Coordinates of C-alpha atoms and ligand atoms in Angstrom, one line a residue:
M1 CA -55.6 3.0 -10.6
K2 CA -52.2 3.8 -8.3
N3 CA -49.4 1.7 -9.0
P4 CA -48.1 -0.7 -5.9
P5 CA -45.5 1.3 -3.9
L6 CA -42.3 0.6 -5.2
P7 CA -40.2 -2.0 -3.2
T8 CA -38.6 -0.9 -0.5
P9 CA -34.8 0.2 -0.5
S10 CA -32.1 -1.4 2.3
L11 CA -30.2 0.8 3.8
I12 CA -26.9 -0.7 5.6
P13 CA -25.9 0.7 8.1
S14 CA -29.9 1.4 9.1
P15 CA -30.9 4.4 10.0
A16 CA -32.4 5.5 13.4
D17 CA -35.9 6.2 11.9
V18 CA -37.6 5.3 8.3
S19 CA -41.4 6.0 7.0
W20 CA -41.8 5.0 3.5
G21 CA -44.8 6.7 1.1
D22 CA -46.4 5.2 -1.6
D23 CA -45.8 8.3 -4.1
V24 CA -42.9 8.3 -6.6
F25 CA -40.2 10.9 -7.4
L26 CA -38.6 11.1 -11.0
L27 CA -35.0 11.6 -11.4
P28 CA -34.7 11.5 -14.7
A29 CA -31.1 10.5 -16.5
H30 CA -30.6 13.6 -18.7
G31 CA -29.7 15.4 -15.5
I32 CA -31.4 17.1 -12.1
T33 CA -31.2 21.1 -10.4
A34 CA -29.8 21.5 -7.7
D35 CA -30.6 24.3 -4.4
F36 CA -27.1 24.9 -2.3
G37 CA -29.2 27.2 -0.1
D38 CA -26.6 29.3 1.6
L39 CA -23.7 26.5 1.6
A40 CA -20.1 28.3 1.6
R41 CA -18.6 27.6 -1.4
S42 CA -15.8 25.2 0.1
D43 CA -18.8 22.7 1.7
R44 CA -20.5 23.0 -2.1
S45 CA -18.0 22.0 -3.9
R46 CA -16.8 18.7 -1.6
L47 CA -20.5 17.9 -2.0
V48 CA -20.0 17.7 -5.5
R49 CA -17.2 15.9 -5.0
V50 CA -19.1 13.0 -3.5
M51 CA -22.4 13.3 -6.0
S52 CA -21.0 11.9 -9.2
F53 CA -23.2 8.8 -8.9
L54 CA -26.4 11.5 -9.7
P55 CA -27.3 12.8 -13.3
P56 CA -25.7 15.5 -14.4
V57 CA -26.6 18.6 -11.9
D58 CA -27.3 22.6 -13.0
A59 CA -27.3 24.4 -9.8
V60 CA -29.9 26.7 -9.1
Q61 CA -30.5 30.0 -7.5
P62 CA -31.0 29.6 -3.9
G63 CA -34.9 29.3 -3.2
A64 CA -35.9 28.3 -6.9
S65 CA -37.5 25.4 -7.7
A66 CA -34.6 22.1 -7.9
D67 CA -35.2 18.1 -7.8
L68 CA -32.3 18.4 -5.1
R69 CA -32.5 21.2 -1.9
F70 CA -29.8 21.0 0.7
E71 CA -30.8 23.0 3.8
L72 CA -28.1 23.8 6.6
T73 CA -30.3 23.9 9.8
T74 CA -30.1 23.8 13.1
R75 CA -33.1 22.0 13.7
V76 CA -31.4 18.8 12.9
V77 CA -29.3 18.3 15.8
G78 CA -25.8 16.5 16.2
A79 CA -22.6 17.0 13.4
E80 CA -23.2 14.0 11.8
A81 CA -27.3 14.1 11.8
Y82 CA -29.2 14.6 9.1
E83 CA -32.6 14.1 7.5
L84 CA -33.8 12.8 4.0
E85 CA -36.8 13.5 2.4
V86 CA -38.3 12.3 -1.1
S87 CA -41.6 14.0 -2.0
A88 CA -43.1 13.8 -5.3
A89 CA -42.1 17.2 -5.1
G90 CA -37.9 16.1 -4.9
I91 CA -35.2 15.3 -3.2
R92 CA -34.4 17.1 0.3
I93 CA -31.5 17.0 2.7
S94 CA -31.0 19.1 5.4
G95 CA -28.4 18.7 8.4
S96 CA -26.6 21.1 10.6
T97 CA -23.2 20.4 9.1
A98 CA -21.9 19.7 5.5
D99 CA -20.6 15.9 7.5
G100 CA -24.7 15.7 7.9
L101 CA -25.1 16.8 4.1
H102 CA -23.0 14.1 3.4
Y103 CA -24.4 11.3 5.2
G104 CA -27.9 12.4 3.5
L105 CA -25.9 12.2 0.2
Q106 CA -24.4 8.7 1.5
S107 CA -28.6 7.4 2.1
L108 CA -29.8 8.6 -1.3
R109 CA -27.1 7.0 -2.6
Q110 CA -28.3 3.4 -1.2
L111 CA -32.4 4.7 -2.3
L112 CA -31.0 4.0 -6.0
P113 CA -30.3 0.9 -8.0
A114 CA -26.9 -0.8 -7.4
Q115 CA -25.6 0.7 -10.3
A116 CA -25.2 4.0 -8.3
F117 CA -21.9 2.6 -7.0
S118 CA -20.5 2.0 -10.2
R119 CA -19.4 4.5 -12.1
A120 CA -21.9 3.9 -15.3
P121 CA -24.5 6.5 -15.6
L122 CA -27.4 6.0 -14.4
G123 CA -30.9 5.4 -16.6
D124 CA -34.1 7.4 -15.3
V125 CA -34.8 6.8 -11.4
R126 CA -38.5 6.3 -9.8
L127 CA -37.1 7.1 -6.0
R128 CA -39.7 6.0 -3.4
T129 CA -40.9 8.7 -1.8
C130 CA -39.8 9.0 2.2
T131 CA -38.3 10.7 5.0
I132 CA -35.1 9.3 7.1
Q133 CA -34.4 10.9 10.2
D134 CA -30.8 9.6 11.6
A135 CA -27.7 10.0 13.5
P136 CA -24.7 8.5 14.6
A137 CA -24.8 6.6 17.8
L138 CA -21.1 6.9 17.9
P139 CA -18.7 9.5 17.2
W140 CA -15.8 6.9 16.0
R141 CA -16.3 4.6 13.3
G142 CA -13.2 3.0 12.5
A143 CA -11.1 0.5 10.0
L144 CA -7.7 0.1 10.4
L145 CA -5.4 -1.2 8.0
D146 CA -2.4 -2.6 7.9
V147 CA -0.5 -1.2 5.2
A148 CA 3.2 -2.2 7.0
R149 CA 2.7 -5.8 6.5
R150 CA 1.7 -5.2 3.3
F151 CA 2.2 -1.8 0.9
F152 CA -1.4 -1.5 -1.3
P153 CA -1.0 1.3 -3.9
K154 CA -2.5 4.7 -3.5
R155 CA -5.3 3.7 -5.6
F156 CA -6.7 1.4 -3.2
L157 CA -6.5 3.3 -0.3
L158 CA -8.9 5.6 -2.4
H159 CA -11.2 2.9 -3.0
F160 CA -11.0 1.9 -0.2
V161 CA -12.2 5.0 1.7
D162 CA -15.4 5.2 -1.2
T163 CA -16.3 1.9 0.7
L164 CA -15.9 2.9 3.6
A165 CA -17.8 6.4 3.1
A166 CA -20.6 4.5 1.9
H167 CA -21.2 2.5 5.1
K168 CA -20.6 6.1 7.1
I169 CA -17.2 5.0 8.2
N170 CA -15.4 8.2 9.4
R171 CA -11.9 7.2 10.6
L172 CA -9.2 5.5 8.4
H173 CA -6.6 4.4 10.8
L174 CA -3.3 3.4 8.9
H175 CA -1.0 1.2 10.4
L176 CA 2.3 3.1 8.8
T177 CA 5.2 1.4 10.1
D178 CA 6.2 -1.9 11.8
D179 CA 9.2 -4.3 12.1
Q180 CA 7.9 -5.4 8.5
G181 CA 8.1 -2.3 6.6
W182 CA 8.4 1.8 7.0
R183 CA 5.7 3.3 4.9
V184 CA 5.7 7.3 5.1
E185 CA 8.1 9.1 3.2
S186 CA 10.6 11.4 5.6
H187 CA 12.6 14.3 3.7
A188 CA 14.7 14.1 7.7
F189 CA 15.3 10.9 7.9
P190 CA 15.5 9.2 4.3
R191 CA 16.9 6.3 5.5
L192 CA 13.0 5.3 6.3
N193 CA 12.7 5.0 2.7
S194 CA 15.7 3.6 1.0
V195 CA 15.9 1.2 3.5
G196 CA 12.9 0.6 5.8
S197 CA 10.3 0.6 3.0
V198 CA 11.8 -2.8 1.7
R199 CA 12.0 -6.2 2.8
A200 CA 13.8 -8.9 1.5
A201 CA 11.1 -11.5 1.4
S202 CA 7.7 -12.4 3.3
Q203 CA 7.0 -15.2 5.4
V204 CA 4.7 -17.7 3.9
T205 CA 4.0 -20.2 6.4
H206 CA 2.1 -19.9 9.4
F207 CA 3.3 -19.3 12.9
D208 CA 3.6 -22.4 14.1
E209 CA 5.3 -23.9 11.2
E210 CA 9.1 -23.7 10.2
P211 CA 9.5 -19.9 9.3
E212 CA 9.7 -20.1 5.4
T213 CA 10.1 -17.2 3.5
D214 CA 8.1 -16.6 -0.5
G215 CA 12.6 -15.0 -1.7
T216 CA 10.4 -12.1 -2.6
P217 CA 11.6 -8.6 -2.5
H218 CA 8.7 -6.6 -0.8
G219 CA 8.0 -2.7 -0.8
G220 CA 6.7 0.6 -1.2
F221 CA 6.2 3.7 0.6
Y222 CA 3.5 6.8 0.5
S223 CA 5.1 9.9 -0.8
S224 CA 3.6 13.2 1.0
S225 CA 1.7 14.3 -1.8
D226 CA 0.4 10.8 -1.9
L227 CA -0.9 11.3 1.7
A228 CA -2.2 15.0 1.1
E229 CA -4.2 13.1 -1.7
L230 CA -5.3 10.9 0.5
V231 CA -6.0 13.0 3.3
S232 CA -8.4 15.6 1.8
Y233 CA -10.2 12.4 -0.8
A234 CA -11.4 11.2 2.8
A235 CA -11.9 14.0 4.0
D236 CA -14.7 14.6 1.4
R237 CA -15.6 11.8 2.5
G238 CA -16.2 12.7 6.2
I239 CA -13.1 10.6 7.3
V240 CA -10.5 11.1 9.4
V241 CA -6.8 9.5 8.5
I242 CA -4.9 8.0 11.7
P243 CA -1.6 7.6 11.4
E244 CA -0.2 5.1 13.3
I245 CA 3.8 5.4 14.1
E246 CA 4.7 2.6 15.8
L247 CA 6.6 3.0 19.4
P248 CA 8.9 2.0 20.8
G249 CA 7.9 -1.2 20.0
H250 CA 7.3 -2.6 16.8
S251 CA 9.7 -0.5 15.2
G252 CA 12.1 -3.0 13.3
A253 CA 11.8 -1.2 10.2
L254 CA 13.2 2.3 11.5
L255 CA 15.9 0.4 13.4
A256 CA 17.3 -1.4 10.3
S257 CA 17.3 1.8 8.7
Y258 CA 18.7 4.0 12.2
P259 CA 20.5 2.0 14.5
E260 CA 21.5 4.3 15.9
F261 CA 17.8 5.2 17.5
G262 CA 17.8 1.6 19.6
P263 CA 19.8 0.6 22.4
Q264 CA 22.5 -1.3 21.2
D265 CA 24.5 -1.9 18.2
E266 CA 23.3 -4.8 16.4
S267 CA 22.9 -5.7 12.9
R268 CA 19.6 -5.0 11.9
S269 CA 17.0 -5.7 9.2
V270 CA 13.6 -4.9 7.9
L271 CA 12.0 -8.4 9.1
T272 CA 10.8 -11.1 6.7
H273 CA 8.4 -13.5 9.4
W274 CA 5.5 -11.8 11.6
G275 CA 5.0 -11.8 15.2
I276 CA 6.2 -10.1 18.3
S277 CA 10.1 -9.2 17.8
N278 CA 12.7 -7.5 20.3
S279 CA 12.9 -4.4 18.3
L280 CA 12.9 -1.5 20.8
V281 CA 13.4 2.3 20.2
S282 CA 15.4 3.7 22.9
P283 CA 14.1 5.5 25.5
L284 CA 17.1 8.1 26.1
P285 CA 16.4 12.0 25.6
E286 CA 18.7 12.7 22.0
V287 CA 16.7 9.8 20.4
Q288 CA 13.3 11.1 21.7
E289 CA 14.7 14.5 19.8
H290 CA 15.1 13.2 16.8
L291 CA 11.2 11.2 17.2
R292 CA 9.8 14.6 17.2
R293 CA 11.4 15.5 13.7
L294 CA 10.0 12.3 12.5
L295 CA 6.8 13.3 14.2
T296 CA 6.6 17.2 13.3
E297 CA 7.2 15.6 9.7
V298 CA 4.1 13.5 9.9
L299 CA 1.9 15.9 11.5
A300 CA 2.4 18.1 8.5
V301 CA 0.8 15.7 6.5
F302 CA -2.3 14.3 8.4
P303 CA -3.8 17.6 9.9
S304 CA -6.0 14.4 12.4
P305 CA -6.6 15.2 16.2
W306 CA -5.6 12.1 17.4
I307 CA -1.9 10.7 16.3
H308 CA -1.3 6.7 17.1
L309 CA 1.9 6.1 18.9
G310 CA 1.4 2.0 19.6
G311 CA 3.2 0.9 22.6
D312 CA 1.6 -2.2 22.1
E313 CA 3.8 -5.8 22.6
T314 CA 7.1 -4.2 23.6
R315 CA 9.7 -6.3 25.5
L316 CA 11.3 -4.3 27.2
G317 CA 14.3 -6.3 28.2
N318 CA 16.6 -4.5 25.4
W319 CA 16.2 -1.5 28.1
E320 CA 16.9 -3.5 30.8
R321 CA 20.3 -4.5 29.3
D322 CA 21.8 -1.7 27.9
P323 CA 24.1 0.1 30.0
A324 CA 23.4 3.2 28.6
V325 CA 19.7 3.3 29.3
S326 CA 20.7 2.0 32.9
E327 CA 22.9 4.9 33.8
Y328 CA 19.9 7.0 32.3
M329 CA 17.6 5.4 34.9
R330 CA 19.9 6.2 37.6
R331 CA 20.2 9.6 37.1
E332 CA 16.7 10.1 36.6
G333 CA 15.5 8.2 39.6
I334 CA 13.8 5.4 37.5
A335 CA 12.9 2.2 39.1
S336 CA 11.9 -0.2 36.6
V337 CA 11.4 -0.5 32.7
G338 CA 7.9 -0.6 33.6
E339 CA 7.9 3.0 34.5
L340 CA 10.7 4.0 32.0
F341 CA 7.9 2.6 29.1
N342 CA 5.4 4.9 30.8
R343 CA 7.7 8.0 30.7
F344 CA 8.7 7.1 27.3
M345 CA 5.1 7.5 26.4
T346 CA 3.5 10.2 28.5
D347 CA 6.6 12.5 27.6
L348 CA 5.9 12.2 23.9
G349 CA 2.1 12.5 24.5
A350 CA 2.7 15.3 26.3
W351 CA 4.8 17.1 23.6
L352 CA 1.6 16.0 20.8
T353 CA -0.7 18.0 23.4
T354 CA 2.0 21.0 22.3
Q355 CA 1.1 20.6 19.1
G356 CA -2.2 20.4 19.3
R357 CA -2.9 16.7 19.2
V358 CA -4.1 14.1 21.1
M359 CA -2.2 10.4 21.7
V360 CA -3.7 7.3 20.5
M361 CA -2.0 4.4 22.2
W362 CA -3.0 0.3 22.3
D363 CA -4.5 -0.9 25.5
D364 CA -1.2 -2.4 26.5
A365 CA 0.0 1.3 27.3
F366 CA -2.6 1.4 29.9
A367 CA -2.4 -2.0 31.4
N368 CA 1.2 -1.7 32.1
S369 CA 0.3 0.7 35.0
P370 CA -3.7 1.1 35.0
D371 CA -3.5 3.8 37.8
D372 CA -0.9 5.9 36.4
A373 CA -1.0 5.1 32.4
P374 CA 0.0 7.8 29.9
P375 CA -2.8 10.4 29.3
A376 CA -4.2 8.9 25.9
V377 CA -7.3 7.7 24.0
V378 CA -6.9 3.7 24.2
T379 CA -7.3 1.2 21.2
C380 CA -8.5 -1.6 23.4
W381 CA -7.9 -4.6 21.7
R382 CA -7.8 -7.6 24.0
G383 CA -11.3 -7.6 24.7
T384 CA -14.0 -4.7 25.7
D385 CA -13.6 -5.6 29.7
V386 CA -10.1 -3.4 29.3
A387 CA -11.8 -1.1 27.9
R388 CA -14.2 -0.4 30.7
Q389 CA -11.6 -0.5 33.1
A390 CA -9.3 2.4 31.1
A391 CA -12.8 4.3 30.9
E392 CA -13.3 4.1 34.6
R393 CA -9.8 5.8 34.8
G394 CA -11.2 8.4 32.9
H395 CA -9.4 7.3 29.4
D396 CA -11.8 7.9 26.4
V397 CA -11.8 4.4 24.4
V398 CA -12.0 2.5 21.1
L399 CA -13.4 -0.6 21.2
A400 CA -11.0 -3.1 18.9
P401 CA -11.3 -6.2 20.7
V402 CA -10.1 -9.2 18.6
F403 CA -13.5 -11.1 18.8
P404 CA -14.7 -10.0 16.6
T405 CA -13.4 -7.0 15.1
Y406 CA -9.8 -8.8 13.9
L407 CA -10.9 -9.4 10.0
D408 CA -7.9 -11.6 9.7
Y409 CA -9.6 -14.3 11.4
Y410 CA -11.0 -17.1 9.4
Q411 CA -14.6 -16.6 8.0
A412 CA -16.0 -20.0 8.4
A413 CA -14.3 -23.5 10.1
D414 CA -14.1 -24.6 6.5
E415 CA -11.0 -26.1 4.7
R416 CA -12.1 -23.9 1.8
E417 CA -10.7 -20.7 3.8
P418 CA -7.5 -19.7 2.8
L419 CA -4.6 -19.1 5.3
A420 CA -5.5 -17.0 8.3
I421 CA -4.4 -16.5 11.7
G422 CA -7.3 -18.2 13.5
G423 CA -10.5 -18.3 14.2
P424 CA -13.3 -18.6 13.0
I425 CA -14.7 -15.2 13.3
T426 CA -17.7 -15.1 11.9
L427 CA -20.7 -13.1 9.7
E428 CA -23.1 -13.6 12.3
D429 CA -20.4 -13.4 15.4
A430 CA -19.7 -9.9 14.4
A431 CA -23.7 -8.8 13.3
G432 CA -23.7 -10.1 17.3
F433 CA -21.0 -7.6 18.9
D434 CA -22.4 -5.0 20.7
P435 CA -20.5 -2.2 21.4
L436 CA -22.1 -0.9 24.4
D437 CA -22.3 -3.5 27.4
A438 CA -25.5 -2.9 29.0
R439 CA -24.2 -3.5 32.3
W440 CA -21.3 -0.4 31.8
G441 CA -23.1 2.8 33.7
D442 CA -23.3 6.6 32.0
E443 CA -20.1 7.1 33.5
V444 CA -18.0 4.4 31.2
R445 CA -20.6 4.3 28.1
S446 CA -19.9 8.2 27.6
R447 CA -16.0 7.6 27.5
V448 CA -16.8 4.8 24.6
L449 CA -16.0 6.8 21.6
G450 CA -16.5 3.7 19.2
M451 CA -15.2 1.2 17.7
Q452 CA -13.0 -0.3 14.8
F453 CA -13.0 -3.4 12.5
Q454 CA -9.1 -3.9 11.9
L455 CA -7.2 -5.5 8.8
W456 CA -3.9 -7.1 9.8
T457 CA -2.3 -8.2 6.7
E458 CA 0.3 -10.6 7.5
M459 CA -1.7 -13.1 5.8
M460 CA -3.5 -10.7 3.1
E461 CA -1.1 -10.6 0.0
S462 CA -3.3 -8.8 -2.2
E463 CA -5.4 -5.7 -2.4
R464 CA -8.4 -9.0 -3.7
H465 CA -7.8 -10.7 -0.4
V466 CA -7.9 -7.5 2.0
E467 CA -11.8 -7.3 0.3
Y468 CA -12.2 -11.1 0.7
M469 CA -11.6 -10.7 4.2
A470 CA -13.3 -7.8 5.1
W471 CA -16.6 -7.5 3.4
P472 CA -19.3 -8.5 4.1
R473 CA -18.2 -8.8 8.1
A474 CA -17.1 -5.0 8.1
C475 CA -20.6 -4.5 6.6
A476 CA -22.1 -5.5 10.1
L477 CA -19.5 -4.0 12.0
A478 CA -20.4 -0.4 10.5
E479 CA -23.9 -1.2 11.2
A480 CA -22.9 -1.7 15.0
A481 CA -20.9 1.9 14.8
W482 CA -23.7 4.0 13.4
T483 CA -26.0 2.4 15.6
G484 CA -24.6 1.5 18.6
R485 CA -26.6 -1.8 18.6
P486 CA -25.5 -5.1 17.2
A487 CA -26.4 -5.3 13.4
A488 CA -28.4 -8.5 14.4
S489 CA -30.6 -6.8 16.6
T490 CA -32.3 -4.7 14.0
P491 CA -34.7 -7.0 11.9
G492 CA -33.8 -8.3 9.0
F493 CA -29.9 -8.0 8.6
L494 CA -28.9 -11.1 6.4
D495 CA -31.6 -9.4 4.4
R496 CA -30.8 -6.0 3.9
L497 CA -27.5 -7.4 3.6
A498 CA -28.4 -9.8 0.6
D499 CA -29.6 -6.4 -0.6
H500 CA -26.7 -4.5 -0.2
L501 CA -24.2 -7.3 -1.9
P502 CA -24.9 -6.2 -5.1
R503 CA -23.5 -2.3 -4.0
L504 CA -20.3 -4.0 -3.0
A505 CA -20.5 -6.0 -6.4
A506 CA -20.6 -2.1 -8.2
L507 CA -17.9 -1.2 -6.4
G508 CA -16.2 -3.9 -7.9
I509 CA -15.6 -4.9 -4.2
E510 CA -14.0 -9.1 -4.5
Y511 CA -16.5 -9.5 -1.4
R512 CA -17.4 -13.0 0.5
P513 CA -20.4 -14.4 -1.0
L514 CA -23.1 -15.5 2.1
D515 CA -22.3 -18.8 1.4
G516 CA -18.8 -19.3 1.3
P517 CA -15.9 -18.4 -1.6
H518 CA -16.1 -18.6 -5.0
P519 CA -13.9 -21.2 -6.5
W520 CA -11.0 -18.9 -7.2
Q521 CA -11.3 -17.4 -4.0
E522 CA -10.6 -20.8 -2.3
A523 CA -7.5 -22.5 -0.4
G524 CA -6.8 -24.8 -2.3
T525 CA -3.8 -27.2 -1.4
G526 CA -0.9 -25.0 -2.0
R527 CA 1.1 -22.9 0.4
R528 CA -2.6 -20.8 1.3
H529 CA -3.9 -24.1 2.1
H530 CA -6.4 -24.0 5.2
R531 CA -5.0 -24.7 8.6
V532 CA -6.9 -24.2 12.3
G533 CA -4.9 -21.5 13.6
L534 CA -5.5 -20.0 16.8
P535 CA -8.6 -20.9 18.3
I536 CA -10.6 -18.1 18.8
A537 CA -12.6 -20.2 22.1
E538 CA -9.2 -19.8 23.5
I539 CA -8.8 -16.4 23.2
R540 CA -12.5 -15.4 24.1
G541 CA -12.0 -18.0 27.1
A542 CA -8.8 -15.8 28.2
L543 CA -10.7 -12.4 27.7
S544 CA -13.3 -13.5 30.1
Q545 CA -11.2 -14.7 32.5
A546 CA -9.5 -12.1 32.8
A547 CA -12.7 -10.1 33.2
E548 CA -13.5 -11.6 35.9
D549 CA -10.2 -11.4 37.6
G550 CA -10.2 -7.7 37.1
A551 CA -7.0 -7.9 35.2
T552 CA -6.4 -5.6 32.6
A553 CA -2.6 -7.4 31.7
V554 CA -4.3 -10.4 29.2
S555 CA -1.8 -12.4 28.0
L556 CA -3.2 -12.0 24.4
S557 CA 0.5 -10.4 24.3
G558 CA 2.0 -13.9 24.7
E559 CA 2.8 -15.3 21.0
R560 CA 0.3 -17.9 21.2
L561 CA -2.6 -15.8 21.2
D562 CA -1.7 -12.3 20.1
G563 CA -3.8 -11.8 16.4
R564 CA -0.8 -10.9 14.7
S565 CA 1.9 -13.4 15.4
Ligands
ACM601 C1 -1.9 -5.4 18.5 O1 -2.8 -6.3 17.8 N1 -1.0 -5.9 19.3 C2 -2.8 -4.2 18.4

């Protein structure tokens, strides 16, 4: 008599097509054989580096019998597409690129017990036979991590990359610089590290309270070799690391290090409080020259085709007040600081083009003058309607709307939730996010590169708390990015998620349990106690009103509604 079929594993993100068989393949704990076919040596070693969750692997001659077979074939269409077949005879992973094969391995890992996400060796595993055919709907599936507000050690970034790869995320947007810290090593401008990477203290009060700090210095920066390691570790896992160097605003750490890069002489320090500051890099040509030298160093470390130069929340008044800037504007026939801002970003973007890279900027830099905005990929944080408008004007766009992709908002309106900016943005909200609005035409849809979730860290003091805020909401958003549909639209998402959480636990991630925080994750009554903060209804109201009015410059950049203040 046949054994009853094994249980069906839950996969996140949900593959495009799966069919389950009733047979079994035994993956023996003592070791397996693998046929790497005609894979290039570099692709093969890349896959081997991410296969450590499997029993020990012995490579065999191409064509020999093997437990695991990799097949590079144009039959599987799409750079990130793959097929995974488990039959009674063995496992076959097919794809047209090493990226596709890598995703096949990530799905195979989810067919194994959750222990495959830990570093402990597996026992014998009985795998249920299946055929999976899968490809992502969106080419940009991202995560932003703000390491400027909080420095996290390199080991956390590497572990974060492992977790992203397990969810088939392929872009890590590293927010490396801001008013409160500079985190990239610079040889040309060493004060960025000796001065810019450390602040005297960190604000502990909420945005509408009397500012108070913890009185404790905070800092750190990544050496070029740390970053090279991160970039190559991420590349093995299909992830491009996109550096963000914030210009011309959010530049307090840069100006504290090199005050001469600012429009006027004033004493500056790396900021100890959050919110939008007046810091503004000078637009004068000699400063642009320095910036290009600085960016040349950044480009040497990050091979990413995309370089994010910020462009959000600039208070242009400092330019207006500077006589040297006024004189420059007169000389160049520039009528307004808005036009000057456009020129500043356009020139930097044009220079990046000469270096073979593409500029990415926040949507403020588009909304400033929609018909005449600098050519760039636009990261749309102030709702999806600004994305539609940017797409209609020929920009490629990445969706990063505050609701529901800003994971620094509370996960529930509950006194137990530790201090966050406001909200709530619940797991259900994240699971309801539809990255491809049904009302958009093909022209707009074709400009949507994808979406990303954001981890701004003003209120995330530790790695533990970053994980608490990220997971499991990010599981839902990763699913939306892969499938191009709301996670909630695929039946059984919450059940699949419940099966998925032990994988996060095996990775050592301190996620938020579905029924609320563990006692040690709660807000308590101390300085992290729950305050309501920014009501999400108000933000959503402002966004939908702006969409109705056809406005691009939503008032989210005001302090009250800014997710980061
Ligand atoms: C942003 O939240 N200012 C991008």
